[in-house]
Amino acid sequence: MRTDPPRSTLPAREHLPVEVTDAPVLDVTIPVHNEERDLEPCVRRLHAHLVRTFPYSFRITVADNASTDRTPEVAARLDATIPEVRAYRLEEKGRGRALRTVWSHSDAPVLAYMDVDLSTDLNALLPLVAPLISGHSDLAIGSRLARSSRVVRGPKREFISRAYNLILKSSLSARFSDAQCGFKAIRREVAERLLPMVEDTGWFFDTEMLVLAERAGLRIHEVPVDWVDDPDSRVHIVSTAVEDLKGVWRVGRALAVGALPLDRLARPFGDDPRDRRIRGVPGGLARQLVGFCVVGALSTLFYLLLYSLFRTMASPQLANATALLVSAVANTAANRRLTFGVRGRERAVRHQAQGLVVFAIGLTLTSGSLAALDAASGAPSHSTELAVLIAANLAATVLRFLLLRAWVFPDRRTDQPPAADRPPAADRPSAVDRASAVDRPSAADRPSGADRPAALDPRDAR
C-alpha cells in the first residue's frame, strides 16, 4: 500500500566510508517461495563468492514469503550456521512485499536483491553495487538486453521480455533497457523515499520502482550481465503479464495526473559537478533554455495550426486570441513539468493563473502587431499575417521565458549556499553517519545473531 514519503528532498550522494562499521555495507536479499531445494545451494554459492571477491562487509537476507514447504527450516538453519546470513519470515506472499519489508528494516547503506535460481553470473554483483558505493548512482540494474550481455534462453522468454520492455518504452517513456531482470540494487536513503510511493507487492514492484525513480530524475546505472534461463522457473507468465499491464496503466495514470510527489526524490542542486552553482550565474539556466526552446517550438507549431484552423471560421483577432489561449494553457503545463521540473498538484492552479497573465502580455504583442499590419496595408494576405505573427511571437517568447523563470516558477533553492561557500565533503557527515546518528542503534543495543527474531510482524509487510 502506498504511503506518504518524507517531505524533504534527498541528501547529496557521497562515497560510502571504507572503514569498518557495525552495519554491513551491502545487504543482498533473496526472496523465496517454496524453494526448499534451491535455497541452500544458492545461499552457500553466493556467500562463497562474496567472501572471495567482495571488499566490503556484507549480509545475505533470505526473505521467505509464505512458503508452505521446508523453506523456512532451511532458511533458519542457514541463519544459525553462517554469521552473514539472516532469515526473515513473512506470512503473506509477494516478491515486492518481501523486498519492501526487508529493505525497510535493513541498516545497510546499499540494498540489493537477486533471484534464488542465480541465473545471473555473480561476477556482475560488484559492478552492480560499485556505482552506489561510490555515490555515482542511485539505483543499479542488471540488463540482459545490453549489446555486450550474453544470454541463453528460449525464443518464448526472449520475445516476452523484449515485448514487455517495448510496452514500457512506448507507454511510460522508460529509458532503462531491462525491467524484469532479477538483479538490482538501490541506496538505502533512496529506498526510504522511493518505496512508500511503490504500490505493487508482486512482480511489477521492480518496474514501478524504476519508472518512478527515472521520472524523478534519479540516476540508474545498467550493468550488462551473463544470464542463463532457469527451465524450472516458477513464474506464471500469463497471470504475471496481466498484472504487469494493469500496473503499467495504473502508474501511467498516476504520472499523467501528477498524483505522485516525485519532487521529494530530487537530489539537491549541486550534487552533479556540472550543476555546481557559480557566483553570478543562475543555476540550471542552460538546461531550462533547452527545455523552454523545445516546448516553445512545439507550442508555436501548435499555435499556428490552431490559428489556421480558427481563421477559417473567425476574424484574425478572434482566431489569434483563441489559438493563443489554448496554446498558452498547454505551454504553461509543459514548461511547468519539463522545463522547470515542477511536479504534483501543489500550486498548479496558481501557476496556470500566472501563465494566463503571461498569455495576456503575449496577446497584447501579437494583437497589436496584427492591428498595426491591418492599419498599414488594409487587407494583408494570410502569409503576411503569419510572418508578422511569427516575429511577434519570437519577441513574446523571450519575455515569456523571463517571466516564467523569475515570477511563475522561481528557483526556490536560493537559500542554498554556492558550492564554493559550502563546507568541503570531508567536513560534512556522510549519509551513513547521518543515518547512524538518527535511527541506528548502537552495537551494544542490537541483538546478537542468536537473539535475533526470525520473523517480522506480518503487519510490517503491508
CSV table of C-alpha atoms in Angstrom, one decimal:
chain,number,residue,atom,x,y,z
A,1,MET,CA,0.0,0.0,0.0
A,2,ARG,CA,1.4,3.4,-1.0
A,3,THR,CA,2.3,5.7,1.9
A,4,ASP,CA,3.4,9.3,2.1
A,5,PRO,CA,7.2,9.7,1.8
A,6,PRO,CA,9.2,12.3,3.8
A,7,ARG,CA,8.7,15.9,2.6
A,8,SER,CA,12.3,16.9,2.4
A,9,THR,CA,14.5,16.2,-0.6
A,10,LEU,CA,17.2,13.6,-0.8
A,11,PRO,CA,20.7,14.5,0.5
A,12,ALA,CA,23.6,14.7,-1.8
A,13,ARG,CA,25.2,11.4,-2.9
A,14,GLU,CA,28.5,10.7,-1.2
A,15,HIS,CA,31.1,7.9,-1.3
A,16,LEU,CA,30.4,5.4,1.5
A,17,PRO,CA,33.1,5.2,4.1
A,18,VAL,CA,35.7,2.5,3.7
A,19,GLU,CA,36.3,2.0,7.4
A,20,VAL,CA,34.7,-0.9,9.2
A,21,THR,CA,31.3,-0.1,10.7
A,22,ASP,CA,28.8,-2.1,12.8
A,23,ALA,CA,26.4,-2.4,9.9
A,24,PRO,CA,27.3,-4.2,6.6
A,25,VAL,CA,27.8,-2.1,3.5
A,26,LEU,CA,25.8,-4.4,1.3
A,27,ASP,CA,22.6,-6.4,2.2
A,28,VAL,CA,21.7,-8.9,-0.6
A,29,THR,CA,18.1,-10.1,-0.3
A,30,ILE,CA,16.9,-13.4,-1.8
A,31,PRO,CA,13.1,-13.5,-1.9
A,32,VAL,CA,11.9,-17.1,-1.9
A,33,HIS,CA,8.6,-19.0,-2.0
A,34,ASN,CA,8.7,-22.8,-1.7
A,35,GLU,CA,12.4,-23.1,-2.7
A,36,GLU,CA,13.5,-25.8,-0.3
A,37,ARG,CA,15.6,-27.5,-2.9
A,38,ASP,CA,17.5,-24.5,-4.4
A,39,LEU,CA,17.8,-22.2,-1.4
A,40,GLU,CA,20.8,-23.7,0.4
A,41,PRO,CA,23.0,-24.2,-2.7
A,42,CYS,CA,22.1,-20.6,-3.8
A,43,VAL,CA,23.0,-19.1,-0.4
A,44,ARG,CA,26.2,-21.0,0.0
A,45,ARG,CA,27.4,-20.2,-3.5
A,46,LEU,CA,26.6,-16.5,-3.1
A,47,HIS,CA,28.3,-16.4,0.3
A,48,ALA,CA,31.4,-18.1,-1.0
A,49,HIS,CA,31.6,-15.6,-3.9
A,50,LEU,CA,31.2,-12.6,-1.6
A,51,VAL,CA,33.8,-13.9,0.8
A,52,ARG,CA,36.2,-14.4,-2.0
A,53,THR,CA,35.6,-11.2,-4.1
A,54,PHE,CA,33.7,-8.5,-2.2
A,55,PRO,CA,35.9,-6.0,-0.5
A,56,TYR,CA,33.3,-4.7,2.0
A,57,SER,CA,31.2,-6.2,4.8
A,58,PHE,CA,28.0,-7.8,3.6
A,59,ARG,CA,24.9,-9.6,4.7
A,60,ILE,CA,22.6,-12.1,2.9
A,61,THR,CA,19.0,-12.0,3.8
A,62,VAL,CA,16.6,-14.8,2.9
A,63,ALA,CA,13.1,-13.3,2.6
A,64,ASP,CA,10.7,-16.2,2.9
A,65,ASN,CA,7.2,-15.1,1.8
A,66,ALA,CA,4.6,-17.5,2.9
A,67,SER,CA,6.3,-20.8,1.9
A,68,THR,CA,4.4,-23.9,2.7
A,69,ASP,CA,7.3,-26.4,2.3
A,70,ARG,CA,10.5,-26.8,4.2
A,71,THR,CA,11.9,-23.4,3.0
A,72,PRO,CA,11.6,-21.8,6.5
A,73,GLU,CA,13.6,-24.6,8.1
A,74,VAL,CA,16.3,-24.4,5.5
A,75,ALA,CA,16.5,-20.6,6.0
A,76,ALA,CA,16.6,-20.9,9.8
A,77,ARG,CA,19.5,-23.5,9.5
A,78,LEU,CA,21.5,-21.1,7.2
A,79,ASP,CA,20.8,-18.3,9.7
A,80,ALA,CA,22.2,-20.3,12.5
A,81,THR,CA,25.3,-21.7,10.8
A,82,ILE,CA,26.5,-18.8,8.7
A,83,PRO,CA,27.1,-15.5,10.5
A,84,GLU,CA,26.5,-13.3,7.5
A,85,VAL,CA,23.1,-14.9,6.7
A,86,ARG,CA,19.8,-13.7,8.2
A,87,ALA,CA,16.3,-15.2,7.7
A,88,TYR,CA,13.0,-13.3,7.6
A,89,ARG,CA,9.6,-14.9,7.5
A,90,LEU,CA,6.5,-13.2,6.0
A,91,GLU,CA,3.1,-14.7,6.2
A,92,GLU,CA,1.9,-13.1,3.0
A,93,LYS,CA,3.0,-13.9,-0.5
A,94,GLY,CA,4.5,-11.4,-2.9
A,95,ARG,CA,8.1,-10.7,-4.0
A,96,GLY,CA,7.5,-6.9,-3.9
A,97,ARG,CA,6.1,-7.2,-0.4
A,98,ALA,CA,9.2,-9.2,0.7
A,99,LEU,CA,11.7,-6.8,-0.7
A,100,ARG,CA,9.8,-3.8,0.7
A,101,THR,CA,9.8,-5.3,4.2
A,102,VAL,CA,13.4,-6.4,4.3
A,103,TRP,CA,14.8,-3.2,2.7
A,104,SER,CA,12.7,-1.0,5.0
A,105,HIS,CA,14.3,-2.7,8.1
A,106,SER,CA,17.8,-3.1,6.8
A,107,ASP,CA,20.6,-0.9,8.2
A,108,ALA,CA,23.0,-1.4,5.3
A,109,PRO,CA,23.6,1.7,3.0
A,110,VAL,CA,23.4,-0.4,-0.2
A,111,LEU,CA,20.5,-2.8,-0.7
A,112,ALA,CA,20.4,-5.4,-3.5
A,113,TYR,CA,18.4,-8.5,-4.5
A,114,MET,CA,18.7,-11.4,-6.8
A,115,ASP,CA,16.6,-14.4,-7.7
A,116,VAL,CA,17.2,-17.7,-5.9
A,117,ASP,CA,18.0,-19.5,-9.2
A,118,LEU,CA,21.2,-17.4,-9.6
A,119,SER,CA,20.6,-17.2,-13.4
A,120,THR,CA,22.8,-14.1,-13.4
A,121,ASP,CA,26.5,-14.6,-13.3
A,122,LEU,CA,27.7,-13.4,-9.9
A,123,ASN,CA,30.7,-11.6,-11.4
A,124,ALA,CA,28.3,-8.8,-12.2
A,125,LEU,CA,27.5,-8.2,-8.5
A,126,LEU,CA,30.4,-5.9,-7.7
A,127,PRO,CA,30.0,-3.8,-10.9
A,128,LEU,CA,26.3,-3.6,-9.9
A,129,VAL,CA,26.8,-2.1,-6.5
A,130,ALA,CA,30.1,-0.2,-7.1
A,131,PRO,CA,28.4,3.0,-8.5
A,132,LEU,CA,26.1,3.0,-5.5
A,133,ILE,CA,29.0,2.7,-3.0
A,134,SER,CA,31.0,5.4,-4.8
A,135,GLY,CA,28.0,7.8,-4.8
A,136,HIS,CA,27.8,8.0,-8.6
A,137,SER,CA,24.3,6.4,-9.0
A,138,ASP,CA,21.1,5.9,-7.0
A,139,LEU,CA,19.9,2.6,-8.4
A,140,ALA,CA,21.6,-0.1,-10.5
A,141,ILE,CA,20.1,-2.9,-12.6
A,142,GLY,CA,21.4,-5.9,-14.5
A,143,SER,CA,20.4,-5.8,-18.2
A,144,ARG,CA,20.1,-8.9,-20.3
A,145,LEU,CA,19.3,-6.7,-23.3
A,146,ALA,CA,22.5,-4.7,-23.4
A,147,ARG,CA,24.7,-5.4,-26.5
A,148,SER,CA,27.5,-6.9,-24.5
A,149,SER,CA,25.3,-9.2,-22.5
A,150,ARG,CA,25.5,-12.9,-23.1
A,151,VAL,CA,22.1,-14.6,-22.6
A,152,VAL,CA,20.9,-18.2,-23.0
A,153,ARG,CA,17.2,-18.6,-23.1
A,154,GLY,CA,14.4,-19.8,-25.3
A,155,PRO,CA,12.6,-17.7,-28.0
A,156,LYS,CA,9.4,-17.5,-26.0
A,157,ARG,CA,11.0,-15.9,-23.0
A,158,GLU,CA,13.1,-13.7,-25.3
A,159,PHE,CA,10.0,-12.4,-27.1
A,160,ILE,CA,8.1,-11.8,-23.9
A,161,SER,CA,10.9,-9.8,-22.3
A,162,ARG,CA,11.5,-7.6,-25.4
A,163,ALA,CA,7.8,-7.1,-25.9
A,164,TYR,CA,7.3,-6.0,-22.3
A,165,ASN,CA,10.2,-3.5,-22.4
A,166,LEU,CA,8.8,-2.2,-25.7
A,167,ILE,CA,5.5,-1.6,-23.9
A,168,LEU,CA,7.3,0.3,-21.1
A,169,LYS,CA,9.2,2.5,-23.6
A,170,SER,CA,6.1,3.4,-25.6
A,171,SER,CA,3.6,3.9,-22.8
A,172,LEU,CA,5.7,5.1,-19.9
A,173,SER,CA,8.7,6.6,-21.8
A,174,ALA,CA,11.1,4.3,-19.9
A,175,ARG,CA,14.7,4.6,-21.0
A,176,PHE,CA,16.1,1.7,-19.0
A,177,SER,CA,16.6,-1.5,-21.1
A,178,ASP,CA,15.5,-4.4,-18.8
A,179,ALA,CA,12.9,-4.0,-16.1
A,180,GLN,CA,12.4,-7.7,-15.3
A,181,CYS,CA,16.0,-9.0,-14.6
A,182,GLY,CA,16.1,-10.2,-11.0
A,183,PHE,CA,19.3,-8.4,-10.3
A,184,LYS,CA,19.0,-4.9,-8.8
A,185,ALA,CA,20.4,-2.6,-6.1
A,186,ILE,CA,19.5,0.7,-4.5
A,187,ARG,CA,21.0,3.1,-2.0
A,188,ARG,CA,19.1,3.0,1.3
A,189,GLU,CA,18.3,6.7,1.6
A,190,VAL,CA,16.7,6.4,-1.9
A,191,ALA,CA,14.7,3.4,-0.8
A,192,GLU,CA,13.4,5.2,2.2
A,193,ARG,CA,11.9,7.8,0.0
A,194,LEU,CA,11.0,5.7,-3.0
A,195,LEU,CA,9.4,2.6,-1.5
A,196,PRO,CA,6.5,4.4,0.1
A,197,MET,CA,5.5,5.5,-3.4
A,198,VAL,CA,5.5,2.0,-4.8
A,199,GLU,CA,2.1,0.4,-4.6
A,200,ASP,CA,2.7,-3.1,-6.2
A,201,THR,CA,3.6,-6.0,-3.9
A,202,GLY,CA,4.2,-8.6,-6.6
A,203,TRP,CA,6.3,-9.0,-9.8
A,204,PHE,CA,5.5,-5.4,-11.0
A,205,PHE,CA,7.3,-4.0,-8.0
A,206,ASP,CA,10.6,-3.6,-9.8
A,207,THR,CA,9.1,-1.9,-12.8
A,208,GLU,CA,7.2,0.6,-10.8
A,209,MET,CA,10.2,1.4,-8.7
A,210,LEU,CA,12.4,2.0,-11.7
A,211,VAL,CA,9.8,4.1,-13.6
A,212,LEU,CA,9.2,6.4,-10.6
A,213,ALA,CA,12.9,6.7,-10.0
A,214,GLU,CA,13.6,7.6,-13.6
A,215,ARG,CA,10.7,10.2,-13.7
A,216,ALA,CA,12.1,11.8,-10.5
A,217,GLY,CA,15.5,12.3,-12.2
A,218,LEU,CA,17.4,9.7,-10.2
A,219,ARG,CA,20.4,8.1,-11.8
A,220,ILE,CA,20.0,4.4,-12.8
A,221,HIS,CA,23.2,2.5,-13.7
A,222,GLU,CA,22.9,-0.5,-16.0
A,223,VAL,CA,25.3,-3.4,-16.0
A,224,PRO,CA,25.4,-6.0,-18.8
A,225,VAL,CA,25.1,-9.4,-17.4
A,226,ASP,CA,25.6,-13.0,-18.5
A,227,TRP,CA,22.4,-14.9,-17.9
A,228,VAL,CA,21.2,-18.5,-18.3
A,229,ASP,CA,17.5,-19.2,-18.2
A,230,ASP,CA,16.2,-21.4,-15.4
A,231,PRO,CA,14.0,-24.1,-17.0
A,232,ASP,CA,12.3,-24.7,-13.6
A,233,SER,CA,11.1,-21.1,-13.2
A,234,ARG,CA,8.1,-20.7,-11.0
A,235,VAL,CA,6.8,-17.5,-12.8
A,236,HIS,CA,3.3,-17.9,-14.3
A,237,ILE,CA,3.7,-15.9,-17.5
A,238,VAL,CA,0.1,-15.2,-18.4
A,239,SER,CA,-1.1,-14.0,-14.9
A,240,THR,CA,2.1,-12.1,-14.4
A,241,ALA,CA,1.7,-10.4,-17.8
A,242,VAL,CA,-1.9,-9.4,-17.0
A,243,GLU,CA,-0.8,-7.9,-13.6
A,244,ASP,CA,2.1,-6.1,-15.3
A,245,LEU,CA,-0.2,-4.5,-17.8
A,246,LYS,CA,-2.6,-3.4,-15.0
A,247,GLY,CA,0.4,-1.9,-13.3
A,248,VAL,CA,1.5,0.0,-16.4
A,249,TRP,CA,-2.0,1.5,-16.7
A,250,ARG,CA,-2.1,2.5,-13.0
A,251,VAL,CA,1.4,4.1,-12.9
A,252,GLY,CA,0.8,5.8,-16.2
A,253,ARG,CA,-2.4,7.3,-15.0
A,254,ALA,CA,-0.8,8.5,-11.7
A,255,LEU,CA,2.0,10.1,-13.6
A,256,ALA,CA,-0.4,11.8,-16.0
A,257,VAL,CA,-2.4,13.5,-13.3
A,258,GLY,CA,0.6,14.3,-11.1
A,259,ALA,CA,-0.6,12.2,-8.2
A,260,LEU,CA,2.9,11.3,-7.0
A,261,PRO,CA,5.2,13.7,-5.1
A,262,LEU,CA,8.2,12.9,-7.2
A,263,ASP,CA,9.8,16.2,-6.2
A,264,ARG,CA,10.7,14.6,-2.8
A,265,LEU,CA,13.0,12.3,-4.6
A,266,ALA,CA,15.0,15.1,-6.2
A,267,ARG,CA,18.7,15.4,-5.4
A,268,PRO,CA,19.8,18.8,-4.1
A,269,PHE,CA,21.2,21.3,-6.6
A,270,GLY,CA,24.9,21.0,-6.9
A,271,ASP,CA,25.1,17.2,-6.4
A,272,ASP,CA,26.3,16.8,-10.0
A,273,PRO,CA,29.6,18.6,-10.7
A,274,ARG,CA,28.0,20.0,-13.9
A,275,ASP,CA,25.3,21.7,-11.9
A,276,ARG,CA,27.5,23.4,-9.3
A,277,ARG,CA,26.4,26.9,-8.5
A,278,ILE,CA,28.7,29.6,-9.8
A,279,ARG,CA,28.6,33.2,-8.5
A,280,GLY,CA,26.6,35.4,-10.8
A,281,VAL,CA,25.3,32.6,-13.0
A,282,PRO,CA,21.7,31.4,-12.4
A,283,GLY,CA,21.7,27.6,-11.7
A,284,GLY,CA,20.2,25.4,-14.4
A,285,LEU,CA,19.9,28.1,-17.0
A,286,ALA,CA,21.3,26.1,-19.9
A,287,ARG,CA,19.0,23.1,-19.2
A,288,GLN,CA,16.0,25.4,-18.8
A,289,LEU,CA,16.7,27.2,-22.0
A,290,VAL,CA,16.9,24.0,-24.0
A,291,GLY,CA,13.7,22.7,-22.5
A,292,PHE,CA,12.0,26.0,-23.0
A,293,CYS,CA,13.1,26.2,-26.6
A,294,VAL,CA,11.8,22.7,-27.3
A,295,VAL,CA,8.5,23.4,-25.6
A,296,GLY,CA,8.3,26.8,-27.4
A,297,ALA,CA,8.9,25.3,-30.8
A,298,LEU,CA,6.2,22.7,-30.3
A,299,SER,CA,3.8,25.3,-28.9
A,300,THR,CA,4.4,27.7,-31.8
A,301,LEU,CA,3.6,24.9,-34.3
A,302,PHE,CA,0.5,24.1,-32.2
A,303,TYR,CA,-0.5,27.7,-32.1
A,304,LEU,CA,-0.1,28.2,-35.9
A,305,LEU,CA,-2.1,25.1,-36.6
A,306,LEU,CA,-4.9,26.3,-34.3
A,307,TYR,CA,-4.8,29.8,-35.8
A,308,SER,CA,-5.1,28.5,-39.3
A,309,LEU,CA,-8.0,26.3,-38.2
A,310,PHE,CA,-9.8,29.0,-36.4
A,311,ARG,CA,-9.1,31.6,-39.1
A,312,THR,CA,-11.4,29.7,-41.5
A,313,MET,CA,-14.3,30.3,-39.1
A,314,ALA,CA,-13.5,33.7,-37.4
A,315,SER,CA,-11.8,37.1,-37.8
A,316,PRO,CA,-8.0,37.4,-37.4
A,317,GLN,CA,-8.3,38.9,-33.9
A,318,LEU,CA,-10.7,36.2,-32.6
A,319,ALA,CA,-8.7,33.4,-34.2
A,320,ASN,CA,-5.5,34.7,-32.8
A,321,ALA,CA,-6.9,35.1,-29.3
A,322,THR,CA,-8.5,31.7,-29.2
A,323,ALA,CA,-5.4,29.9,-30.6
A,324,LEU,CA,-3.1,31.8,-28.2
A,325,LEU,CA,-5.3,30.9,-25.2
A,326,VAL,CA,-5.4,27.2,-25.9
A,327,SER,CA,-1.7,27.0,-26.7
A,328,ALA,CA,-0.8,29.1,-23.6
A,329,VAL,CA,-2.5,26.6,-21.3
A,330,ALA,CA,-0.7,23.8,-22.9
A,331,ASN,CA,2.6,25.7,-22.9
A,332,THR,CA,2.4,26.5,-19.2
A,333,ALA,CA,1.7,22.9,-18.3
A,334,ALA,CA,4.5,21.6,-20.5
A,335,ASN,CA,7.0,24.2,-19.1
A,336,ARG,CA,5.9,23.5,-15.6
A,337,ARG,CA,6.7,19.8,-15.9
A,338,LEU,CA,9.5,19.6,-18.4
A,339,THR,CA,11.4,22.9,-18.3
A,340,PHE,CA,11.3,23.9,-14.6
A,341,GLY,CA,10.7,20.4,-13.1
A,342,VAL,CA,7.7,21.2,-11.1
A,343,ARG,CA,5.6,18.1,-10.4
A,344,GLY,CA,2.5,17.4,-8.4
A,345,ARG,CA,-0.7,19.4,-8.0
A,346,GLU,CA,0.6,21.9,-5.5
A,347,ARG,CA,0.2,25.5,-6.9
A,348,ALA,CA,-0.9,24.1,-10.2
A,349,VAL,CA,-3.9,26.5,-10.4
A,350,ARG,CA,-1.8,29.4,-9.3
A,351,HIS,CA,0.8,28.6,-12.0
A,352,GLN,CA,-1.9,28.5,-14.7
A,353,ALA,CA,-3.3,31.8,-13.5
A,354,GLN,CA,0.1,33.4,-13.7
A,355,GLY,CA,0.6,31.8,-17.1
A,356,LEU,CA,-2.6,33.5,-18.2
A,357,VAL,CA,-1.1,36.8,-17.2
A,358,VAL,CA,1.9,36.0,-19.4
A,359,PHE,CA,-0.5,35.0,-22.1
A,360,ALA,CA,-2.2,38.4,-21.8
A,361,ILE,CA,1.1,40.0,-22.5
A,362,GLY,CA,1.7,37.8,-25.5
A,363,LEU,CA,-1.8,38.6,-26.7
A,364,THR,CA,-1.1,42.3,-26.5
A,365,LEU,CA,2.0,41.9,-28.5
A,366,THR,CA,0.5,39.7,-31.2
A,367,SER,CA,-2.8,41.5,-31.4
A,368,GLY,CA,-1.0,44.9,-31.6
A,369,SER,CA,1.1,43.6,-34.4
A,370,LEU,CA,-2.0,42.4,-36.3
A,371,ALA,CA,-3.7,45.8,-35.7
A,372,ALA,CA,-0.6,47.7,-37.0
A,373,LEU,CA,-0.4,45.4,-40.0
A,374,ASP,CA,-4.1,46.0,-40.8
A,375,ALA,CA,-3.7,49.7,-40.4
A,376,ALA,CA,-0.7,49.8,-42.7
A,377,SER,CA,-1.8,47.5,-45.6
A,378,GLY,CA,-5.6,47.3,-45.3
A,379,ALA,CA,-6.1,43.7,-46.5
A,380,PRO,CA,-2.9,41.7,-45.9
A,381,SER,CA,-2.5,38.2,-47.2
A,382,HIS,CA,-2.6,35.1,-45.0
A,383,SER,CA,1.1,34.5,-45.4
A,384,THR,CA,1.9,38.1,-44.4
A,385,GLU,CA,-0.2,37.7,-41.3
A,386,LEU,CA,1.7,34.5,-40.4
A,387,ALA,CA,5.0,36.2,-40.9
A,388,VAL,CA,4.1,39.1,-38.6
A,389,LEU,CA,2.7,36.7,-36.0
A,390,ILE,CA,5.9,34.7,-36.0
A,391,ALA,CA,8.0,37.8,-35.4
A,392,ALA,CA,5.7,39.0,-32.7
A,393,ASN,CA,5.8,35.5,-31.1
A,394,LEU,CA,9.6,35.5,-31.0
A,395,ALA,CA,9.6,38.7,-29.0
A,396,ALA,CA,6.8,37.4,-26.8
A,397,THR,CA,8.7,34.1,-26.3
A,398,VAL,CA,11.8,35.9,-24.8
A,399,LEU,CA,9.6,37.8,-22.5
A,400,ARG,CA,7.7,34.7,-21.6
A,401,PHE,CA,10.8,32.8,-20.6
A,402,LEU,CA,12.0,35.6,-18.3
A,403,LEU,CA,8.6,35.9,-16.6
A,404,LEU,CA,8.2,32.1,-16.2
A,405,ARG,CA,11.7,31.8,-14.7
A,406,ALA,CA,11.6,34.9,-12.4
A,407,TRP,CA,7.9,35.0,-11.5
A,408,VAL,CA,5.9,31.9,-12.3
A,409,PHE,CA,8.5,29.2,-11.5
A,410,PRO,CA,11.2,31.0,-9.5
A,411,ASP,CA,14.1,29.0,-8.2
A,412,ARG,CA,13.2,28.3,-4.5
A,413,ARG,CA,16.6,26.9,-3.7
A,414,THR,CA,18.3,30.3,-3.4
A,415,ASP,CA,18.7,29.6,0.3
A,416,GLN,CA,21.4,27.0,-0.6
A,417,PRO,CA,24.8,28.5,-0.4
A,418,PRO,CA,27.1,28.3,-3.5
A,419,ALA,CA,29.3,25.3,-3.9
A,420,ALA,CA,32.3,27.4,-3.1
A,421,ASP,CA,30.8,28.5,0.2
A,422,ARG,CA,29.7,25.1,1.4
A,423,PRO,CA,32.0,23.2,3.7
A,424,PRO,CA,34.1,20.5,1.9
A,425,ALA,CA,32.8,17.0,1.8
A,426,ALA,CA,35.4,15.9,4.4
A,427,ASP,CA,33.8,18.2,6.9
A,428,ARG,CA,30.2,17.1,6.2
A,429,PRO,CA,28.8,13.9,7.8
A,430,SER,CA,28.3,11.1,5.3
A,431,ALA,CA,24.9,9.5,4.6
A,432,VAL,CA,25.9,6.5,6.7
A,433,ASP,CA,27.0,8.8,9.6
A,434,ARG,CA,23.7,10.7,9.5
A,435,ALA,CA,21.7,7.6,9.5
A,436,SER,CA,23.8,6.2,12.4
A,437,ALA,CA,23.2,9.3,14.4
A,438,VAL,CA,19.5,9.4,13.9
A,439,ASP,CA,17.9,6.0,13.7
A,440,ARG,CA,20.5,3.2,14.0
A,441,PRO,CA,21.0,1.6,17.4
A,442,SER,CA,24.5,1.1,18.8
A,443,ALA,CA,26.3,-2.3,18.6
A,444,ALA,CA,25.6,-2.8,22.3
A,445,ASP,CA,21.9,-2.3,21.8
A,446,ARG,CA,21.4,-4.6,18.8
A,447,PRO,CA,20.6,-8.3,19.5
A,448,SER,CA,23.2,-10.9,18.7
A,449,GLY,CA,22.7,-13.5,15.9
A,450,ALA,CA,21.4,-16.0,18.4
A,451,ASP,CA,18.9,-13.5,19.9
A,452,ARG,CA,17.7,-12.1,16.6
A,453,PRO,CA,14.0,-12.6,15.8
A,454,ALA,CA,13.5,-14.9,12.9
A,455,ALA,CA,10.4,-13.2,11.7
A,456,LEU,CA,8.9,-9.8,11.2
A,457,ASP,CA,5.5,-8.7,12.3
A,458,PRO,CA,3.2,-9.6,9.3
A,459,ARG,CA,1.7,-6.2,9.7
A,460,ASP,CA,5.0,-4.6,8.7
A,461,ALA,CA,4.7,-6.2,5.2
A,462,ARG,CA,1.5,-4.3,4.4
